[in-house]
Short mmCIF file of C-alpha atoms in Angstrom, two decimals:
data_model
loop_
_atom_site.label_atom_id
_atom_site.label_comp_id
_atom_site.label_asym_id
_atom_site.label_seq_id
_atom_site.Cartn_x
_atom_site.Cartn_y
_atom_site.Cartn_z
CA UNK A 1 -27.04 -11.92 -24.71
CA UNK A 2 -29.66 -11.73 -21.91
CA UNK A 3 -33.19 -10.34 -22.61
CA UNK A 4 -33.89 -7.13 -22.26
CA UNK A 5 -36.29 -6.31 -19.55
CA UNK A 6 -38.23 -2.73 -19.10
CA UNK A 7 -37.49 -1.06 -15.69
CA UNK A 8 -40.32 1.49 -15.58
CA UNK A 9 -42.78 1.76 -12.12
CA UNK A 10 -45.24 -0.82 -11.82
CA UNK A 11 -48.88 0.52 -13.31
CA UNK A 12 -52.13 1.72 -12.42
CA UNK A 13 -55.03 0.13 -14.12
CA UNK A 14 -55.46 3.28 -15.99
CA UNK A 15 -51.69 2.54 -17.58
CA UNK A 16 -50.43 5.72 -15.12
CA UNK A 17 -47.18 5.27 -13.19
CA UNK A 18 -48.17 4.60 -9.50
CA UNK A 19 -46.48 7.42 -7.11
CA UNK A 20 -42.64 6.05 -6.52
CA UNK A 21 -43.72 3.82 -2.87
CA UNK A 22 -42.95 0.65 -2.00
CA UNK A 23 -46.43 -0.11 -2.64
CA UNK A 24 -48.37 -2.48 -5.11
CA UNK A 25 -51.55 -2.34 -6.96
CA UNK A 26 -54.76 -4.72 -5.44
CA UNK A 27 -57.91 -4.21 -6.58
CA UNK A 28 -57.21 -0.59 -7.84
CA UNK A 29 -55.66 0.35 -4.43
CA UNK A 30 -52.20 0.99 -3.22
CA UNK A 31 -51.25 -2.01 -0.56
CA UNK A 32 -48.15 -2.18 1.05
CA UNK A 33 -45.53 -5.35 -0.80
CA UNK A 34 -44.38 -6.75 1.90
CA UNK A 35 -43.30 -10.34 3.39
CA UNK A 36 -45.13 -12.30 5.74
CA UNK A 37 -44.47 -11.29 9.61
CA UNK A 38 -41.73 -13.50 10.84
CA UNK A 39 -42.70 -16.17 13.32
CA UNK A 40 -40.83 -14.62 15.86
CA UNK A 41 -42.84 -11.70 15.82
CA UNK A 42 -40.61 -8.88 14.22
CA UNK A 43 -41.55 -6.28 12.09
CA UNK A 44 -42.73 -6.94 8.33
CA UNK A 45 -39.86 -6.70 5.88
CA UNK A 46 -40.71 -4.18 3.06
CA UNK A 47 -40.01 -5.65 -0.64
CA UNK A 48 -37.90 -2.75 -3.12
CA UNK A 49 -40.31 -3.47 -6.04
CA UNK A 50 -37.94 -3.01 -8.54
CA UNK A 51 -35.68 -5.66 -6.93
CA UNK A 52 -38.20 -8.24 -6.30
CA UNK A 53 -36.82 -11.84 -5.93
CA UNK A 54 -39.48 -13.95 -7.25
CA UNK A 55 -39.19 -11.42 -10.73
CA UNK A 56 -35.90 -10.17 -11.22
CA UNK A 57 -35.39 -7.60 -13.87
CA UNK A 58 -32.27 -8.00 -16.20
CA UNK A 59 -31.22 -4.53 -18.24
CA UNK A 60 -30.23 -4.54 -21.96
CA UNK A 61 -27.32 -2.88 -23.68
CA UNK A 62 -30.12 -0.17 -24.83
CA UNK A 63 -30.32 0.24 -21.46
CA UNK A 64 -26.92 0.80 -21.00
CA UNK A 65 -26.91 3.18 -24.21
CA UNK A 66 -29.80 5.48 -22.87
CA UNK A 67 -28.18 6.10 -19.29
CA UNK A 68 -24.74 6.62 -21.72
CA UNK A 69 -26.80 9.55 -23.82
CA UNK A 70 -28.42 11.08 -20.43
CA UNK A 71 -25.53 10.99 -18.31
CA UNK A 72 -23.36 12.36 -21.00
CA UNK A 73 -21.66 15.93 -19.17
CA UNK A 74 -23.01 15.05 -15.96
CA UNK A 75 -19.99 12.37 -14.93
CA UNK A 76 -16.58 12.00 -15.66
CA UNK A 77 -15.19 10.17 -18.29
CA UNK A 78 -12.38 8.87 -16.63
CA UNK A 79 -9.14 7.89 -18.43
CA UNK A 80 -7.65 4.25 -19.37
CA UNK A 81 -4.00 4.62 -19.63
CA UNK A 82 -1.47 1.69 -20.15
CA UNK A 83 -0.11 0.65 -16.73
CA UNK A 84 3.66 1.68 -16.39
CA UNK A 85 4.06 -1.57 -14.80
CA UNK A 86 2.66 -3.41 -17.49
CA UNK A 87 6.47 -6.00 -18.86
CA UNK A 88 6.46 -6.50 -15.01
CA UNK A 89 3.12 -7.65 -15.18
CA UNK A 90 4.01 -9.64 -18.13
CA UNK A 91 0.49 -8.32 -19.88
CA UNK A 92 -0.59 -5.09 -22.00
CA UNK A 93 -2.22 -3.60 -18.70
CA UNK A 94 -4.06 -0.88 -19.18
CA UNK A 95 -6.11 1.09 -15.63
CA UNK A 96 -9.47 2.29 -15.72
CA UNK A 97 -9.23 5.11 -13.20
CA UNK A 98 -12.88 5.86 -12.23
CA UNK A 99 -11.63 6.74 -8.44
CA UNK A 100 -11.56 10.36 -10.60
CA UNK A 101 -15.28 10.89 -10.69
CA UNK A 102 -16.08 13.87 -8.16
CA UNK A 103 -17.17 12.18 -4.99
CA UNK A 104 -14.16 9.25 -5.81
CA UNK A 105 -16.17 6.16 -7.01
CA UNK A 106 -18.29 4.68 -10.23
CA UNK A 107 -20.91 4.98 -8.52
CA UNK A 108 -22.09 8.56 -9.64
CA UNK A 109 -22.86 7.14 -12.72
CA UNK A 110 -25.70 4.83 -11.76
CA UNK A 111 -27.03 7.65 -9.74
CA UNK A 112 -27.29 10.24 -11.75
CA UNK A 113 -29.14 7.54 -14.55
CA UNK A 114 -31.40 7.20 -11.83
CA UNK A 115 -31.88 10.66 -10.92
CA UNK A 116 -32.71 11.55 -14.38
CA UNK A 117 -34.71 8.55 -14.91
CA UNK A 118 -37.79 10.01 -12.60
CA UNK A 119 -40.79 11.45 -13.14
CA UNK A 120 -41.26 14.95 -12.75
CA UNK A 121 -43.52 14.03 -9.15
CA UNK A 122 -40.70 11.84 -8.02
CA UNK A 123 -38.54 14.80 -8.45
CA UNK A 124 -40.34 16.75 -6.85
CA UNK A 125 -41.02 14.48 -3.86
CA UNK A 126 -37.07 13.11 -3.76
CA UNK A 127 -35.74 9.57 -3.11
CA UNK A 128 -34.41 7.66 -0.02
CA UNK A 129 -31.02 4.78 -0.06
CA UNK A 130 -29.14 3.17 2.45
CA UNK A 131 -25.48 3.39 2.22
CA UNK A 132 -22.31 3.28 4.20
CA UNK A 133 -20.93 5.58 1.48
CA UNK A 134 -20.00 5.82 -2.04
CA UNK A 135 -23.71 5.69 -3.22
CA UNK A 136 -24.38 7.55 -0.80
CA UNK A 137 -22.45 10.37 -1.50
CA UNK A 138 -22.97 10.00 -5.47
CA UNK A 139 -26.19 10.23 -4.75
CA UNK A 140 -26.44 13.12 -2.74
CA UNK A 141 -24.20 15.17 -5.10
CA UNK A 142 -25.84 14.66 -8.16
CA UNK A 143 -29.29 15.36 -6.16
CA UNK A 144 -28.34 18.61 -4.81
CA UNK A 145 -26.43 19.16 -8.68
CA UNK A 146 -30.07 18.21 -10.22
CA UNK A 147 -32.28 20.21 -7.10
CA UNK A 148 -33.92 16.89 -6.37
CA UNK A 149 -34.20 16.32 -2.59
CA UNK A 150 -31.89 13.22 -1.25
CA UNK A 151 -32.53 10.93 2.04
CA UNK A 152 -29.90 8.59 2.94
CA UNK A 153 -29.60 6.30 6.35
CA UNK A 154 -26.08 5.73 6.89
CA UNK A 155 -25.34 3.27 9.56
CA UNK A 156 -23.57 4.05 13.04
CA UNK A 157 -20.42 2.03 11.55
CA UNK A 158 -20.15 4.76 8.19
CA UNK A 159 -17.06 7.05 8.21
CA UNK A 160 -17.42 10.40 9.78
CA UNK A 161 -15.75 11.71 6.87
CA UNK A 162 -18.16 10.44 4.67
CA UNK A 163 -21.90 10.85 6.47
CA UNK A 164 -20.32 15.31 6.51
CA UNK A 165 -19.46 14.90 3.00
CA UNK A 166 -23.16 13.82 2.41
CA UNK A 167 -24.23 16.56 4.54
CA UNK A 168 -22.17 19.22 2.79
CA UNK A 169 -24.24 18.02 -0.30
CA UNK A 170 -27.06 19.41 1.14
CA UNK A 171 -29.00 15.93 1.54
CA UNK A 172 -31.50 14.64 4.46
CA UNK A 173 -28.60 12.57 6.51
CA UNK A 174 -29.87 9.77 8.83
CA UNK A 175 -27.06 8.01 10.93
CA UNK A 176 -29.18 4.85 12.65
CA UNK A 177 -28.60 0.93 12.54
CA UNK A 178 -25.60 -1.18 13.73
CA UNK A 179 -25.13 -2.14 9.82
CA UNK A 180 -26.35 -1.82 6.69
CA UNK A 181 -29.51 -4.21 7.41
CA UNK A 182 -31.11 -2.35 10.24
CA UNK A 183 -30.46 0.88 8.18
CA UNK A 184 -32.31 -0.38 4.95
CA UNK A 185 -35.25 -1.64 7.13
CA UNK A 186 -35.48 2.39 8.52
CA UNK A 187 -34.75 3.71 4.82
CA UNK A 188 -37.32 1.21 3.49
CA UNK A 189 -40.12 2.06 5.83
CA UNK A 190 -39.53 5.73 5.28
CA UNK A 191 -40.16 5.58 2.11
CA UNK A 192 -42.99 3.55 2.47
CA UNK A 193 -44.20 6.26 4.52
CA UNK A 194 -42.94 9.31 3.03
CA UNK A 195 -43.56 8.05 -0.80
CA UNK A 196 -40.38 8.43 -1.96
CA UNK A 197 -38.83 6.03 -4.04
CA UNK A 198 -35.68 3.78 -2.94
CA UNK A 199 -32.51 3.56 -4.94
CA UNK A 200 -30.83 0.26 -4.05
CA UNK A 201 -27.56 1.04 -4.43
CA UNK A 202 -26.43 -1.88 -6.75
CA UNK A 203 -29.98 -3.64 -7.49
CA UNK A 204 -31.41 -0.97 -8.76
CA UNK A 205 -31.89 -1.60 -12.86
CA UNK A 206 -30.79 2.18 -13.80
CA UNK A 207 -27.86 2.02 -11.27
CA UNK A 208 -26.93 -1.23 -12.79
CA UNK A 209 -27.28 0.47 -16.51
CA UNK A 210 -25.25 3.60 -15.36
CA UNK A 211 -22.44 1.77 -14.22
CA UNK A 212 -22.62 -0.18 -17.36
CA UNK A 213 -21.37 2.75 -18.83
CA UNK A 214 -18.13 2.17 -17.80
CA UNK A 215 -17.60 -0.65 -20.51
CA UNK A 216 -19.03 1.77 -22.78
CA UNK A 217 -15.60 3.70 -22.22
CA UNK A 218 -13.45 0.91 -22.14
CA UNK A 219 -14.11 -0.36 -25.41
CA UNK A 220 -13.87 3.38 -27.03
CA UNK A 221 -10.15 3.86 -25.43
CA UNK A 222 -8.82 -0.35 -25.58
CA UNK A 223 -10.35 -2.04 -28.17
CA UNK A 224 -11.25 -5.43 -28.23
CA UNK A 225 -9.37 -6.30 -24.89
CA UNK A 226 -8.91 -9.92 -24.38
CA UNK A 227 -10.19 -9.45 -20.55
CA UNK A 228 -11.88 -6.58 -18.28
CA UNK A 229 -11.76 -7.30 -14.98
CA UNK A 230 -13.77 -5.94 -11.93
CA UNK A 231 -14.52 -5.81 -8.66
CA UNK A 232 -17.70 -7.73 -7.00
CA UNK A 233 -19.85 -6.03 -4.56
CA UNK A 234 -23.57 -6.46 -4.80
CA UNK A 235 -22.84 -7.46 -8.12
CA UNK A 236 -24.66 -4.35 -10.31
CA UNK A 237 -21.28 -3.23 -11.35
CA UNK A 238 -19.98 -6.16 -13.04
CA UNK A 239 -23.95 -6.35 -14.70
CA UNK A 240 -23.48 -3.57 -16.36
CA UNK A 241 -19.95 -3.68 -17.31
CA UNK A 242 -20.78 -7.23 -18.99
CA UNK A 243 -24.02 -6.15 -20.57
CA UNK A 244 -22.07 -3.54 -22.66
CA UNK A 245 -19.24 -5.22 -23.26
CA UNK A 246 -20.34 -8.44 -24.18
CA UNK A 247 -22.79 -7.14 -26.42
CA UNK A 248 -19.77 -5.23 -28.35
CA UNK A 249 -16.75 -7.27 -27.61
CA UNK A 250 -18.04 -10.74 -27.32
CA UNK A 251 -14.71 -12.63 -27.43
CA UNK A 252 -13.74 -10.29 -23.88
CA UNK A 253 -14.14 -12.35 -21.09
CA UNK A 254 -15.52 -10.71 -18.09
CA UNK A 255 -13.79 -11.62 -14.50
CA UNK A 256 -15.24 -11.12 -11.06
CA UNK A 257 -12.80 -10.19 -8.13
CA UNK A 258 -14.02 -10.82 -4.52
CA UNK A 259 -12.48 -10.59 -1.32
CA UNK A 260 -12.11 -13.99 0.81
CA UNK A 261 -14.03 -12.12 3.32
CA UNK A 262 -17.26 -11.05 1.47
CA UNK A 263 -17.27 -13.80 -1.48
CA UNK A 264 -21.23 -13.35 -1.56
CA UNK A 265 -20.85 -13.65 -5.30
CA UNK A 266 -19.25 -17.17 -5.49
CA UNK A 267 -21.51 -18.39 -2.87
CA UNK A 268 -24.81 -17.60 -5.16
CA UNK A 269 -22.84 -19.47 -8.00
CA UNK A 270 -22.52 -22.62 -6.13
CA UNK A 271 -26.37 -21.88 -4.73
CA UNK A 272 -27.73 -20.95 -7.94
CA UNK A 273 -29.03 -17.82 -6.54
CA UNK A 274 -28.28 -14.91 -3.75
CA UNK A 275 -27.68 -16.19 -0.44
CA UNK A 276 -27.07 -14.40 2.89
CA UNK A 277 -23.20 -14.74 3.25
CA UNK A 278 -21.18 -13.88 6.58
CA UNK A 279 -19.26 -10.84 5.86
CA UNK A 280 -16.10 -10.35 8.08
CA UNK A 281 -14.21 -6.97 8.74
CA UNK A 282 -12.40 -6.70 4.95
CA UNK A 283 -10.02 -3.67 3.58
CA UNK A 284 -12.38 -3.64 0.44
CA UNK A 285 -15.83 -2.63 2.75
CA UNK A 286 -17.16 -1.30 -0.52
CA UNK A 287 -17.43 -4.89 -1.55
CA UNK A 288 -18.84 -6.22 2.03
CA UNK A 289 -22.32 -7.02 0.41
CA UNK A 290 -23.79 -10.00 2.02
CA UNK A 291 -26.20 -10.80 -0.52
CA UNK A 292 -25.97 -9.76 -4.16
CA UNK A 293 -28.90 -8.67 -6.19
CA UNK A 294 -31.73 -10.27 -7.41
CA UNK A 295 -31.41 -8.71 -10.63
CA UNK A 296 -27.46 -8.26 -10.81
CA UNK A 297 -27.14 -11.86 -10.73
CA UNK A 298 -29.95 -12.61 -13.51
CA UNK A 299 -28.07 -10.17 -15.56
CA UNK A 300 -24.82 -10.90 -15.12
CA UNK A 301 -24.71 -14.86 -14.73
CA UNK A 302 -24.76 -15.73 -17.99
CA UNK A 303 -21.81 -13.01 -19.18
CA UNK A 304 -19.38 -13.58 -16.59
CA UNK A 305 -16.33 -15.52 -17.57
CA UNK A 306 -14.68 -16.23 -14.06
CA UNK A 307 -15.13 -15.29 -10.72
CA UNK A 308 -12.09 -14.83 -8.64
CA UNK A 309 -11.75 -14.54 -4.64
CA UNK A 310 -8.80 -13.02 -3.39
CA UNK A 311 -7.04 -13.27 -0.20
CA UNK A 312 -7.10 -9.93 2.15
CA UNK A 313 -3.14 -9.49 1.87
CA UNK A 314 -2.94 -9.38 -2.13
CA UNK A 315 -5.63 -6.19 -1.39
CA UNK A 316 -2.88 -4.22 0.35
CA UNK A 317 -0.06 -5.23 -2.13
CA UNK A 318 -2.25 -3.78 -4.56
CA UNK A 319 -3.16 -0.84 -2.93
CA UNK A 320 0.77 -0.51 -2.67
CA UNK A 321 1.81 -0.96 -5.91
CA UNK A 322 -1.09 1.93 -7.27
CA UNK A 323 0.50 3.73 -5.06
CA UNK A 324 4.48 3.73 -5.50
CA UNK A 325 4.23 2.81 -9.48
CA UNK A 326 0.70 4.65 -10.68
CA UNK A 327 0.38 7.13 -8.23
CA UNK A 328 -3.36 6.18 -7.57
CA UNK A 329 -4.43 6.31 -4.05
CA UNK A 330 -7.47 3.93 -4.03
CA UNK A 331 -9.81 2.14 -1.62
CA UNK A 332 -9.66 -1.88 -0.85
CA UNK A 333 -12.48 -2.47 -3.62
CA UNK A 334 -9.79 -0.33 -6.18
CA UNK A 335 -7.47 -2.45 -5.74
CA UNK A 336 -9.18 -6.31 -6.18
CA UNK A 337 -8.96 -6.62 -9.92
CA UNK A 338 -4.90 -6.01 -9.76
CA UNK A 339 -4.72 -7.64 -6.63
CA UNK A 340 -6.07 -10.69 -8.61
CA UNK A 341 -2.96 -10.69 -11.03
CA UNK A 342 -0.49 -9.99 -8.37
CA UNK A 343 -1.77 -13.34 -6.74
CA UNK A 344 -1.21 -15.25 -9.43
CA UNK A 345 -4.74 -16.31 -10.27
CA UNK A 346 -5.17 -14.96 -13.65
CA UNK A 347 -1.78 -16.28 -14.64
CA UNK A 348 -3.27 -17.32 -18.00
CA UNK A 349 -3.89 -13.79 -19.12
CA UNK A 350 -0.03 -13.03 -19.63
CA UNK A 351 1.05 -11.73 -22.84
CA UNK A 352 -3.22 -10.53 -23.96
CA UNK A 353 -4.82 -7.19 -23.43
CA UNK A 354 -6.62 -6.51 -19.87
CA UNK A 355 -8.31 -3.76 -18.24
CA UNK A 356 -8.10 -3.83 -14.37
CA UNK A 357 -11.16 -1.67 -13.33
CA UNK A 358 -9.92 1.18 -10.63
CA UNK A 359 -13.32 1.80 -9.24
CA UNK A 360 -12.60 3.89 -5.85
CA UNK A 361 -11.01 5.72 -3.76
CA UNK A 362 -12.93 6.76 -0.78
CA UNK A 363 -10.20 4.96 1.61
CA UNK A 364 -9.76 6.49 5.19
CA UNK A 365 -6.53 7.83 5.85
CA UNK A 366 -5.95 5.72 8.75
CA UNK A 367 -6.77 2.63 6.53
CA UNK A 368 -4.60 3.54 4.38
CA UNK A 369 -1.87 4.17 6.99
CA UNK A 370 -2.61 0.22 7.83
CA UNK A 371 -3.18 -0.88 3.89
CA UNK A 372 0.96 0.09 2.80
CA UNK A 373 2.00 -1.47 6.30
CA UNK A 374 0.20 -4.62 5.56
CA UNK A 375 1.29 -5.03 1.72
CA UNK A 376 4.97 -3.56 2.60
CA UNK A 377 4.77 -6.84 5.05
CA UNK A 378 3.24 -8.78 2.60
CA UNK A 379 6.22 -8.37 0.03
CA UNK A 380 9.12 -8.97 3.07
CA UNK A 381 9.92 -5.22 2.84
CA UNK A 382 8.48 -4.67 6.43
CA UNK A 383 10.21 -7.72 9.28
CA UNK A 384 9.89 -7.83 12.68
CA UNK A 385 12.40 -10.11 14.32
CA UNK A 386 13.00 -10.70 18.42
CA UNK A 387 16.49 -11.09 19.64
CA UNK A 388 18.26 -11.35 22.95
CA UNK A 389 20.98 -9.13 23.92
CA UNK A 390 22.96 -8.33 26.84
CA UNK A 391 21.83 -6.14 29.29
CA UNK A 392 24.76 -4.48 30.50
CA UNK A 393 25.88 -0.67 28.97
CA UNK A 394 26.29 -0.56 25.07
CA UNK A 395 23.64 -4.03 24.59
CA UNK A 396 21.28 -2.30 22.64
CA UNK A 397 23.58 0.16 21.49
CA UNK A 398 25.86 -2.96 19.27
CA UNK A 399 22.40 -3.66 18.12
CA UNK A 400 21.32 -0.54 16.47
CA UNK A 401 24.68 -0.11 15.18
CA UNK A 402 24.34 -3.82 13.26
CA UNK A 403 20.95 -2.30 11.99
CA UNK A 404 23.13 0.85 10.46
CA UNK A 405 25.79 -1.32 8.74
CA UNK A 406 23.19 -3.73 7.60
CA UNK A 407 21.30 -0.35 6.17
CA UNK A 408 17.48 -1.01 7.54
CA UNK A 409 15.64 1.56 8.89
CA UNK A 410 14.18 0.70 12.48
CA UNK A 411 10.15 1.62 12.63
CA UNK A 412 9.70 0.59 16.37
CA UNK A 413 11.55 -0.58 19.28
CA UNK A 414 11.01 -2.32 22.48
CA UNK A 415 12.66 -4.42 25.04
CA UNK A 416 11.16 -6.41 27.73
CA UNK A 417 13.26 -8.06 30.88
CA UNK A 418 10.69 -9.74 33.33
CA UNK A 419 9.89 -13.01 31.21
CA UNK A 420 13.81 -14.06 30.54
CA UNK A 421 15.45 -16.67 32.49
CA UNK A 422 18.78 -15.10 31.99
CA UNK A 423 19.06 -11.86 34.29
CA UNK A 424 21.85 -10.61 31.96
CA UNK A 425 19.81 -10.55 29.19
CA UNK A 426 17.15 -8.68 27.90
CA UNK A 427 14.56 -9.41 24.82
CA UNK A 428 14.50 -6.59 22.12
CA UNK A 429 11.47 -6.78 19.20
CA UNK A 430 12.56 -4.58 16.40
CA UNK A 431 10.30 -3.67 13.17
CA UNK A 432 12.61 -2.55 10.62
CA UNK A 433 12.42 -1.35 7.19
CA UNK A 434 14.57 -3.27 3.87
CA UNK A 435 14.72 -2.82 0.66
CA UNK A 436 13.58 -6.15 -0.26
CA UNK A 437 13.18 -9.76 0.88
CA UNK A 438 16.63 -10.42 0.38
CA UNK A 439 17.92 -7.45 2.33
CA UNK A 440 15.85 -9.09 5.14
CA UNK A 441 17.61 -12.52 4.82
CA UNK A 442 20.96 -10.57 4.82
CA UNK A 443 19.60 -8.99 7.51
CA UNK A 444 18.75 -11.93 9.45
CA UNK A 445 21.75 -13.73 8.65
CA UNK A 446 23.88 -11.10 10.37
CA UNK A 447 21.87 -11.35 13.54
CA UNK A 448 22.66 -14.79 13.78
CA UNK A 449 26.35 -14.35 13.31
CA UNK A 450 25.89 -12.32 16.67
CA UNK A 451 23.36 -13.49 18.96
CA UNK A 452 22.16 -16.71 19.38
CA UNK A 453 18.84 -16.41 19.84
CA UNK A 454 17.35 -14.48 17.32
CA UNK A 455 13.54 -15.25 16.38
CA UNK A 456 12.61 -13.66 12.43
CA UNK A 457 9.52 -12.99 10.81
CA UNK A 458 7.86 -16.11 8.49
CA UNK A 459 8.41 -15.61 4.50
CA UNK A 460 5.75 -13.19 3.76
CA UNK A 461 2.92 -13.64 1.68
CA UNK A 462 3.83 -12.08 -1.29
CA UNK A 463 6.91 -14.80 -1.84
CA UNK A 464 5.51 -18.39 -1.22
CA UNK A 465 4.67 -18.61 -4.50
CA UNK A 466 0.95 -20.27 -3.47
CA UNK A 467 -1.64 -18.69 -5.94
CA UNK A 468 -3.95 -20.24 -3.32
CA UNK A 469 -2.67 -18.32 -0.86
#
């Protein structure tokens, strides 16, 4: 069990709490904490004092415990039902659902903690974060719930949907910055500036204790689970989650799910510390984090079991399978911890207790649209296939008529004439709709007992049996 470290403002001589700044104490005076100018000449980089590198801060389960007792009526407390799909799993499954909180994600828990953690000047004054989202929101609802006054810079890139809901909330909404970096820098020198206090989103040692809260729950309605396992942003989610569990389940192993496109996580493993990782366009953006924090890695390090990256395709199986056999509609970061087991990588878990961790479901609806088209291709239930016909009367016609004895449902159509050798012919590319892999291979099989040249979609993901994959 790590130390326990305090997480109250840096002092005043006098043993007062310094105004909530992004300032430290020299000589008696307030001086900006910053890092030296960059060679290159850009602007001075503003350190978040209570996610300082060179002294990171790792919570406690009392911690944990207080922001349980504060928060207590404030949030949710989301049910953890056994999974209906559990004998197909092959594992007593049981679903954390904390997409259910109010604005759809964990992350009202941490900011709430946070909220009720200030002083009564840093209520009054308000606080500042960057987000593209969820914290954003959860901390702009539980402001406006707790009449403390919210700033958040959302980047140019953040959902429409999501910058109004933030507005709706009543809070000081600041779209500015390409991504997330150029729109901490902004939210970091305005509260410099302005004196109000900066809530990393996932850094932040309340946040990290208010999501710990979650494994709080999870031990109250599945004891003693063999394994929880959850999603892996900027890492305070899992640093919680293991603080509290850990401390009261210590045979539980604790497993980290990260996408293949924002494994920031792994790569501070294998560099013994955060590092700056490339972060490519991923279906889970609530996990696109491309360095994790100072203090979510010193607190969850030594708890966490296994850390698992997942490819992008297992994300939209999962999201598929919530949807068709739980009914939960949830985001790409939702989905990781299942889409873990449906890959095959935590194959050693069959037949013991787990908890997948649900932990939003703030997903665009045109993302979605994209998410059950990508996993219903991923499991061979979506094939496109190319096939030549003959272009006289009634071609395509014999065609569409195979497709109705054969019993798929055609999604989109084309035909194209220019690029065929053959003047009689013409190329058609069909997407169709089976029922399985094996009503494509029927499929495909009938197509060849009628045309010759008929080109079909590769085995899909889903059914090459590579847990590497």
């Amino acid at each position: 069990m790590s130390q326990a470290v305090k997480t109250e403002s840096p002092k005043e001589p006098n043993g007062s709490a310094i105004k909530a700044t992004n300032n430290t104490a020299v000589n008696g005076k307030l001086e900006p904490q910053k890092r030296p100018r960059h060679v290159s000449g850009g602007v001075e980089e503003i350190i978040d004092p209570f996610c300082n590198p060179e002294r990171p801060q790792r919570i406690s389960f009392h911690d944990v415990t207080s922001a349980a007792f504060l928060i207590r009526g404030g949030v949710e407390r989301t049910p953890c039902p056994k999974s209906t799909s559990s004998d197909l799993y092959g594992m007593e499954l049981y679903l954390k659902k904390d997409f259910l909180q109010y604005t759809g994600s964990f992350k009202e828990r941490g900011a709430r903690y946070a909220l009720l953690s200030l002083t009564e000047e840093q209520k009054r004054t308000g606080v500042i974060s960057a987000s593209l989202g969820n914290h954003a929101q959860a901390l702009c609802y539980h402001g406006w719930k707790l009449n403390i006054p919210v700033t958040v810079v959302m980047p140019k890139a953040a959902p429409i949907m999501k910058i109004q809901k933030c507005r709706n909330y009543k809070a000081r909404v600041i779209v500015d910055g390409n991504d997330m970096g150029e729109a901490k820098s902004l939210a970091m020198r305005m509260s410099r500036e302005e004196g109000l206090l900066y809530v990393n989103g996932y850094d932040h040692p309340h946040i990290m204790a208010g999501q710990g809260t979650i494994g709080l729950e999870i031990l109250e309605q599945v004891p003693e689970p063999d394994a929880v396992v959850v999603p892996v942003g900027g890492g305070g989610l899992i640093a919680g989650i293991a603080t509290a569990v850990k401390a009261l389940s210590p045979k539980t192993k604790i497993i980290g799910v990260e996408s293949e496109k924002c494994a920031s996580f792994t790569r501070a493993m294998e560099n013994n510390g955060p590092i700056h990782t490339p972060i490519k366009n991923t279906l889970a953006d609530g996990l696109a984090v491309p360095k994790v924090g100072y203090n979510a890695y010193a607190t969850a390090m030594p708890l966490i079991d296994r850390m698992v990256v997942v490819k992008e395709e297992w994300i939209a199986v999962a999201i598929l399978r919530l949807v068709e056999e739980e009914k939960c509609v949830v985001e790409g970061a939702g989905g990781a911890g299942l889409a873990a087991i449906l890959a095959g990588h935590l194959d050693e878990l069959k037949g013991k207790k787990v908890v997948v961790l649900l932990c939003g479901g703030n997903i665009d609806t045109t993302v979605f649209g994209r998410c059950l088209e990508r996993g219903l291709a991923a499991v061979g239930r979506l094939v496109k296939f190319n096939v030549e016909v003959s272009d006289r009367p009634g071609g395509i016609n014999d065609l569409c008529a195979l497709l109705v004895r054969v019993g798929v449902s055609i999604k989109d159509i084309m035909h194209e004439r220019a690029w065929l050798r053959d003047v009689y012919t013409v190329e058609v590319k069909v997407v169709c709709e089976t029922v399985d892999w094996s009503h494509s291979l029927e499929l495909k099989n009938e197509l060849k007992k009628f045309y010759s040249k008929v080109q079909f979609s590769d085995v899909p993901l889903a059914l090459t049996n590579d847990s590497d994959s």
